[in-house]
Amino acid sequence: MTAIFRTLYEGAFNLFEKPMRMLQYSLGAHRMAWVFLLPNLLIFILFTYLPILLNIWYSTTGGDRILLGDRNWVGAENFATLFDCGSYMDPNSCRRDLFWRAVHNTGWFVVLQVGFMILLSLMAALILNRNIPLKGFFRAVFFYPVLLSPVVVALIWKWILQRNGVLNAGLDWAGMGTVHWLLDPSWAFFWIVFVSIWANMGFYVLILLAGLQAIPGDVYEAAEMDGTPTWRRLFRITLPLLTPTLLVVMVLSLIRAVQAFDEIYVLTGGGPGSATTLLIQYIYDVGFATRPRQFGLAAAASLVMAGVLLVLTLLQLAATRKRAEEG
Amino acid sequence: MKKNIAISAFAVLAASAAHGQELRFMCYQDGNECDVWAEAFQTFEAENPGITVVVDVVPYQAILESLPVQLEVGEGPDLARVTDYGGLARFMLDVRPFVDDPDMIEARYGQSLAWARVGDNAPDGIYNIVDQLTATGGFANQTLFEQAGVEMPAPGASWAEWAEASVAVRDTTGVDFAMALDRTGHRFAAPAISFGAALFDDTGEALVIDDGFRAFAEQFVDWHENGVMARDVWAGAGGGTYQDAAAEFINANLVMYYSGSWQIGRFGRDIGDAFDWVATGGVCGPEACTGMPGGAGVVGFNHTEHPEAVGKLIGFVARDDVQAQVLAQTRNLPANAELQANGIDYQDVMPEVAAALTVFAASVPTFSDTAYALQGYQFNRAVFTSIPARLTQAIVGELPLDDALDRLHQDVADAIAEAR
Amino acid sequence: MAEVELCGIVKDYGAVRVVHGVDLTIEDGTFCVFVGPSGCGKSTLLRMIAGLEEISGGDLMIGGARVNDQRAAERGLAMVFQTYALYPHMSVRQNLAFGLENIRMHKAEIAARVTEAARMLQLEPYLDRRPRALSGGQRQRVAIGRAVVREPKVFLFDEPLSNLDAELRVSMRGEIAGLHRRIGNTMIYVTHDQVEAMTMADKIVVLRDGRIEQAGAPIELYNRPVNTFVAGFIGSPRMNFMPCTVTGRDETGITLQDAQGRVLQAAVDGRTVAVGEEVELGIRPEHLHPDPEGYPVTVENVEQLGGESYLYVRTETGVALTAHLTGQTTLTCGSNAHLAIRPDFAHVFRKDTTALPRLRLGELENGTQP
């Protein structure tokens, strides 16, 4: 048995070894690097850079045809209609009111989801960093939702929140009356923020825990000797020393919040009305769900969002670099 | 999932030996339509040596999403069973030159042939043979009416009467919902026309928000506010997403459900003996009692290498005897005027199903011209997806109804402009 | 200003006892050094005094009051850590002021104390730097400054110099000793380095396995170690030991014979040993000197430092000895030599490792080597 594997292994080794060696002789070790990079580079070009270029191209065309050759060039018209607004604060004054509703919804979602998620993650991490009983169990409890597929997360919560779901059954049993959790715009928005925090916070708790554990214990002992009150220890020692980690967590969660789609699409479908329609869903709706499909408009909207994400990503890089320098 | 049904191994061999004309037919089915057609095509192959038909059964989603993309790039099957005639019109093959008796087809299918005669298509072209005419209409849970002791509105009753009666039944029996209507502009259009909506202006351009349309939209929003309509259906989703309420009706949780004839088979199967149900026939507004027609049909595509064979197959599909035999097995309503007049002998069906088929079949000739015009309108998909998107905003209070209707008009105009 | 008193202090980690009933009084103003090999419990003892470790048993008194149940900050102590434990995100000034801000001290008073400490520790140029931008010695001075500004009753040092290089260690040693002279507080200092202990301490406490072996003034421990452990630990290089048999005793000392039958004299009180008893003779390297009449040995290694020399030799019976000579030597590797021991420099330990009291101290006479 071992002999067979050995033969196979050597056979495969010789199969690659010899041509690779020939290649290196003819190309030189320096250019050889490109041979190894090429497969990945091709995948990147084909599935990342090319689609980006196509997206830019599509955003300057109109019509409902798929082939670029069949589409008419409209220049910046798609962008112009997106930004055609009486006031950016009032979606109703905009020509593409649903786009601006999605922008507003996404803005609120990002602020609330990121804000509360960081606050809750921080609290959870601070508690889990102490010597409480069942620490491992609670850490797992916080992390498990991260492992679930967003669709599963949404279906679980839909099962809880729908009209005859678990939550209403419980409320009804307790004699408190039922609520249309997902049919009332405010409640629906609350729940998409809640579910998205529930599904994602475990990841951030983990990062924050790692950050907390990287703070040297003797600093806390020094603080103890300095007679530091608990709250002051939190605000003057723990949080400042956790700042680089918090920054990374903030930017990461910000980017992910802007891109939120799957859980929400399955949970509320963007409704009721457009109360929980975020940017990605707007792009999906315009580009794929409505007829005729407005690929150009969808491409333009996704480029606008890409711009926002680019800024956030640069922030993240800056934050990571700062952390690396300080670490 | 794609399932290839080889019609006949012998036929395939014979065909490749003779002319090698193989036709690929992309088919979706609500029930057993593709299986029944595959069987019927054996007769066709026997009559036309040298032509074989391969039926690829695909989900409806593939017809909606994959097929248009394939056609755009010049690929795809020779024929398909589709519902979006306006959207696919420019890919369709005019088989008039290839059928034996175009006048017979014109006489039988004239009304639904018009659905594909849009855009640059020939005004007398023969593009589509509808093998499953659908009609929108109501279903009522008779058992609930009996339990509540409320008299069920008679055929020809108005929307207002149905609303009143359904609420009475709901309140007495304690079920969750009085009425529900599928979340699509296609369902919404029927009562809107009955309330007097003209939908089109003099030049044939949609979507006109006139007093009739506004009247039903107001009524519809009101019904959501005071709980006549099941809020879950329209407010439970966003954008143009389709949402039905069949599950609520099957679970006896809904008194009156406005949907369509394609639900008959499912209700027959899933409700069984649980309760008695009836089809209501047309529900009336102040101006009409119309439903919306619709339906799936067989079309050929103009990139095919065998247009003549495609034409022959479509001619076969259109034949009275073939339609009668196939529809008897698929339990669908005929689009064929001859069969509409004579009726189809459905076999082995439950009495509720048979009754419902009769009611729906009888309602089809009463549908208004506006309903047919909308069904045949090239850009009707834009109308169907924009209506739920905008009216839901009014229902949940995001926009005043007037603004929502303005936006709806604008959306449809934009979409049409984009498509042209 | 306070006296620190440990009465039967015990520390248990679960079922394992690591400190076994330590009794110790550190008088007010004393510079007391805990010394011992690693794992001897010296740091644990210090951390219990600091309040960073719970005391499992016994009483800890500071300034006459029992403080077992007081929190670290309430005991009026300040501690300097081996790793400095500076707040990395604060400037030197903020590091110094942090503890004072905690007790809501007046801003002007804080500024005055910080300025004074910075002046004393020569930290003025660095006050606005972060610890990251300081050298090891500067960081250690900040750590000391952070203790100084709080004007504690007692200073605690936990191996504060072990992260510094040798040169810096010597100068910081001087600084800490100078600090003690200036402010005169009680200081408790933990180290494993007996040179630090000898040079800085008023009182050395030698610990082993959670017990005090001996406590006393440095010279007292050097001159009169109570057992072989203390004798071996105090003094550098280590004391030499050679097994011997007692062959005679009188009021001036005892006579010993080694395995080769060579006779040696030791000026120790022989009343508690019997003739024929086996003992260990202890001689410090600096007390061996070349003498033609002395003990024959083979030189195995020579280290010449210029002003002093170290000889590593082996006796005929195979006992390795180290000799520390002043000045330079002509002896080379492999040559034969003779080394002598004066009786009043000899230490003698019984089999149970305890020392026989010395009758005369050669160290007190002028010139340790004739």
PDB file of N, CA and C in Angstrom, chain B residues 32-41 43 81 131-132 298 316-317 319-333 339 344-347:
ATOM      1  N   ASN B  32     -48.191  18.635 -14.718  1.00  0.00           N
ATOM      2  CA  ASN B  32     -47.603  17.557 -15.510  1.00  0.00           C
ATOM      3  C   ASN B  32     -47.488  17.936 -16.985  1.00  0.00           C
ATOM      4  N   GLU B  33     -47.503  19.267 -17.283  1.00  0.00           N
ATOM      5  CA  GLU B  33     -47.592  19.715 -18.663  1.00  0.00           C
ATOM      6  C   GLU B  33     -46.489  19.143 -19.555  1.00  0.00           C
ATOM      7  N   CYS B  34     -45.245  19.165 -19.074  1.00  0.00           N
ATOM      8  CA  CYS B  34     -44.129  18.725 -19.912  1.00  0.00           C
ATOM      9  C   CYS B  34     -44.198  17.229 -20.184  1.00  0.00           C
ATOM     10  N   ASP B  35     -44.586  16.467 -19.157  1.00  0.00           N
ATOM     11  CA  ASP B  35     -44.680  15.018 -19.330  1.00  0.00           C
ATOM     12  C   ASP B  35     -45.749  14.686 -20.375  1.00  0.00           C
ATOM     13  N   VAL B  36     -46.876  15.385 -20.286  1.00  0.00           N
ATOM     14  CA  VAL B  36     -47.966  15.125 -21.215  1.00  0.00           C
ATOM     15  C   VAL B  36     -47.543  15.500 -22.637  1.00  0.00           C
ATOM     16  N   TRP B  37     -46.856  16.650 -22.767  1.00  0.00           N
ATOM     17  CA  TRP B  37     -46.400  17.052 -24.098  1.00  0.00           C
ATOM     18  C   TRP B  37     -45.386  16.047 -24.663  1.00  0.00           C
ATOM     19  N   ALA B  38     -44.488  15.585 -23.835  1.00  0.00           N
ATOM     20  CA  ALA B  38     -43.476  14.640 -24.303  1.00  0.00           C
ATOM     21  C   ALA B  38     -44.148  13.411 -24.908  1.00  0.00           C
ATOM     22  N   GLU B  39     -45.226  13.001 -24.245  1.00  0.00           N
ATOM     23  CA  GLU B  39     -45.943  11.836 -24.749  1.00  0.00           C
ATOM     24  C   GLU B  39     -46.622  12.164 -26.091  1.00  0.00           C
ATOM     25  N   ALA B  40     -47.229  13.355 -26.142  1.00  0.00           N
ATOM     26  CA  ALA B  40     -47.943  13.758 -27.361  1.00  0.00           C
ATOM     27  C   ALA B  40     -46.977  13.888 -28.546  1.00  0.00           C
ATOM     28  N   PHE B  41     -45.718  14.305 -28.240  1.00  0.00           N
ATOM     29  CA  PHE B  41     -44.767  14.499 -29.332  1.00  0.00           C
ATOM     30  C   PHE B  41     -44.400  13.195 -30.030  1.00  0.00           C
ATOM     31  N   THR B  43     -46.495  11.130 -31.160  1.00  0.00           N
ATOM     32  CA  THR B  43     -47.396  11.124 -32.321  1.00  0.00           C
ATOM     33  C   THR B  43     -46.816  12.006 -33.413  1.00  0.00           C
ATOM     34  N   ARG B  81     -41.543  26.766 -23.448  1.00  0.00           N
ATOM     35  CA  ARG B  81     -42.878  27.050 -22.900  1.00  0.00           C
ATOM     36  C   ARG B  81     -42.681  28.257 -21.977  1.00  0.00           C
ATOM     37  N   ASP B 131     -51.098  26.931 -24.338  1.00  0.00           N
ATOM     38  CA  ASP B 131     -51.624  25.607 -23.984  1.00  0.00           C
ATOM     39  C   ASP B 131     -52.143  25.585 -22.555  1.00  0.00           C
ATOM     40  N   GLN B 132     -52.049  26.717 -21.862  1.00  0.00           N
ATOM     41  CA  GLN B 132     -52.558  26.772 -20.494  1.00  0.00           C
ATOM     42  C   GLN B 132     -53.067  28.172 -20.283  1.00  0.00           C
ATOM     43  N   VAL B 298     -46.460  27.745 -26.061  1.00  0.00           N
ATOM     44  CA  VAL B 298     -45.278  27.229 -26.736  1.00  0.00           C
ATOM     45  C   VAL B 298     -44.869  28.224 -27.807  1.00  0.00           C
ATOM     46  N   PHE B 316     -48.679  21.442 -34.954  1.00  0.00           N
ATOM     47  CA  PHE B 316     -49.161  20.248 -34.250  1.00  0.00           C
ATOM     48  C   PHE B 316     -49.743  20.616 -32.887  1.00  0.00           C
ATOM     49  N   VAL B 317     -48.995  21.456 -32.173  1.00  0.00           N
ATOM     50  CA  VAL B 317     -49.421  21.875 -30.826  1.00  0.00           C
ATOM     51  C   VAL B 317     -50.779  22.579 -30.904  1.00  0.00           C
ATOM     52  N   ARG B 319     -53.265  22.060 -32.967  1.00  0.00           N
ATOM     53  CA  ARG B 319     -54.386  21.241 -33.463  1.00  0.00           C
ATOM     54  C   ARG B 319     -55.441  21.026 -32.379  1.00  0.00           C
ATOM     55  N   ASP B 320     -56.701  21.060 -32.768  1.00  0.00           N
ATOM     56  CA  ASP B 320     -57.801  20.902 -31.805  1.00  0.00           C
ATOM     57  C   ASP B 320     -57.720  19.579 -31.070  1.00  0.00           C
ATOM     58  N   ASP B 321     -57.491  18.485 -31.835  1.00  0.00           N
ATOM     59  CA  ASP B 321     -57.479  17.170 -31.187  1.00  0.00           C
ATOM     60  C   ASP B 321     -56.331  17.051 -30.194  1.00  0.00           C
ATOM     61  N   VAL B 322     -55.160  17.606 -30.577  1.00  0.00           N
ATOM     62  CA  VAL B 322     -54.006  17.545 -29.683  1.00  0.00           C
ATOM     63  C   VAL B 322     -54.280  18.351 -28.412  1.00  0.00           C
ATOM     64  N   GLN B 323     -54.759  19.588 -28.591  1.00  0.00           N
ATOM     65  CA  GLN B 323     -55.059  20.446 -27.441  1.00  0.00           C
ATOM     66  C   GLN B 323     -56.076  19.770 -26.515  1.00  0.00           C
ATOM     67  N   ALA B 324     -57.129  19.216 -27.114  1.00  0.00           N
ATOM     68  CA  ALA B 324     -58.183  18.595 -26.308  1.00  0.00           C
ATOM     69  C   ALA B 324     -57.618  17.463 -25.467  1.00  0.00           C
ATOM     70  N   GLN B 325     -56.775  16.654 -26.113  1.00  0.00           N
ATOM     71  CA  GLN B 325     -56.205  15.497 -25.417  1.00  0.00           C
ATOM     72  C   GLN B 325     -55.238  15.928 -24.317  1.00  0.00           C
ATOM     73  N   VAL B 326     -54.353  16.898 -24.652  1.00  0.00           N
ATOM     74  CA  VAL B 326     -53.347  17.339 -23.687  1.00  0.00           C
ATOM     75  C   VAL B 326     -53.998  18.060 -22.513  1.00  0.00           C
ATOM     76  N   LEU B 327     -54.931  18.975 -22.822  1.00  0.00           N
ATOM     77  CA  LEU B 327     -55.534  19.749 -21.743  1.00  0.00           C
ATOM     78  C   LEU B 327     -56.412  18.898 -20.820  1.00  0.00           C
ATOM     79  N   ALA B 328     -56.988  17.829 -21.396  1.00  0.00           N
ATOM     80  CA  ALA B 328     -57.765  16.935 -20.546  1.00  0.00           C
ATOM     81  C   ALA B 328     -56.875  16.316 -19.476  1.00  0.00           C
ATOM     82  N   GLN B 329     -55.615  16.036 -19.881  1.00  0.00           N
ATOM     83  CA  GLN B 329     -54.702  15.420 -18.907  1.00  0.00           C
ATOM     84  C   GLN B 329     -54.055  16.445 -17.988  1.00  0.00           C
ATOM     85  N   THR B 330     -53.788  17.650 -18.507  1.00  0.00           N
ATOM     86  CA  THR B 330     -53.128  18.646 -17.668  1.00  0.00           C
ATOM     87  C   THR B 330     -54.134  19.456 -16.853  1.00  0.00           C
ATOM     88  N   ARG B 331     -55.418  19.293 -17.161  1.00  0.00           N
ATOM     89  CA  ARG B 331     -56.487  20.004 -16.460  1.00  0.00           C
ATOM     90  C   ARG B 331     -56.293  21.511 -16.492  1.00  0.00           C
ATOM     91  N   ASN B 332     -55.985  22.000 -17.691  1.00  0.00           N
ATOM     92  CA  ASN B 332     -55.847  23.435 -17.863  1.00  0.00           C
ATOM     93  C   ASN B 332     -56.995  23.968 -18.707  1.00  0.00           C
ATOM     94  N   LEU B 333     -57.168  25.301 -18.656  1.00  0.00           N
ATOM     95  CA  LEU B 333     -58.198  25.939 -19.462  1.00  0.00           C
ATOM     96  C   LEU B 333     -57.671  26.115 -20.871  1.00  0.00           C
ATOM     97  N   LEU B 339     -62.414  24.916 -28.452  1.00  0.00           N
ATOM     98  CA  LEU B 339     -62.490  24.089 -27.244  1.00  0.00           C
ATOM     99  C   LEU B 339     -63.194  24.834 -26.120  1.00  0.00           C
ATOM    100  N   ILE B 344     -64.034  20.921 -22.382  1.00  0.00           N
ATOM    101  CA  ILE B 344     -63.062  19.833 -22.391  1.00  0.00           C
ATOM    102  C   ILE B 344     -63.511  18.780 -21.402  1.00  0.00           C
ATOM    103  N   ASP B 345     -63.338  17.553 -21.780  1.00  0.00           N
ATOM    104  CA  ASP B 345     -63.764  16.445 -20.927  1.00  0.00           C
ATOM    105  C   ASP B 345     -62.636  16.063 -19.971  1.00  0.00           C
ATOM    106  N   TYR B 346     -62.570  16.773 -18.819  1.00  0.00           N
ATOM    107  CA  TYR B 346     -61.528  16.454 -17.822  1.00  0.00           C
ATOM    108  C   TYR B 346     -61.840  15.113 -17.203  1.00  0.00           C
ATOM    109  N   GLN B 347     -60.794  14.299 -17.019  1.00  0.00           N
ATOM    110  CA  GLN B 347     -61.034  12.953 -16.509  1.00  0.00           C
ATOM    111  C   GLN B 347     -60.589  12.812 -15.057  1.00  0.00           C
TER     112      GLN B 347
END
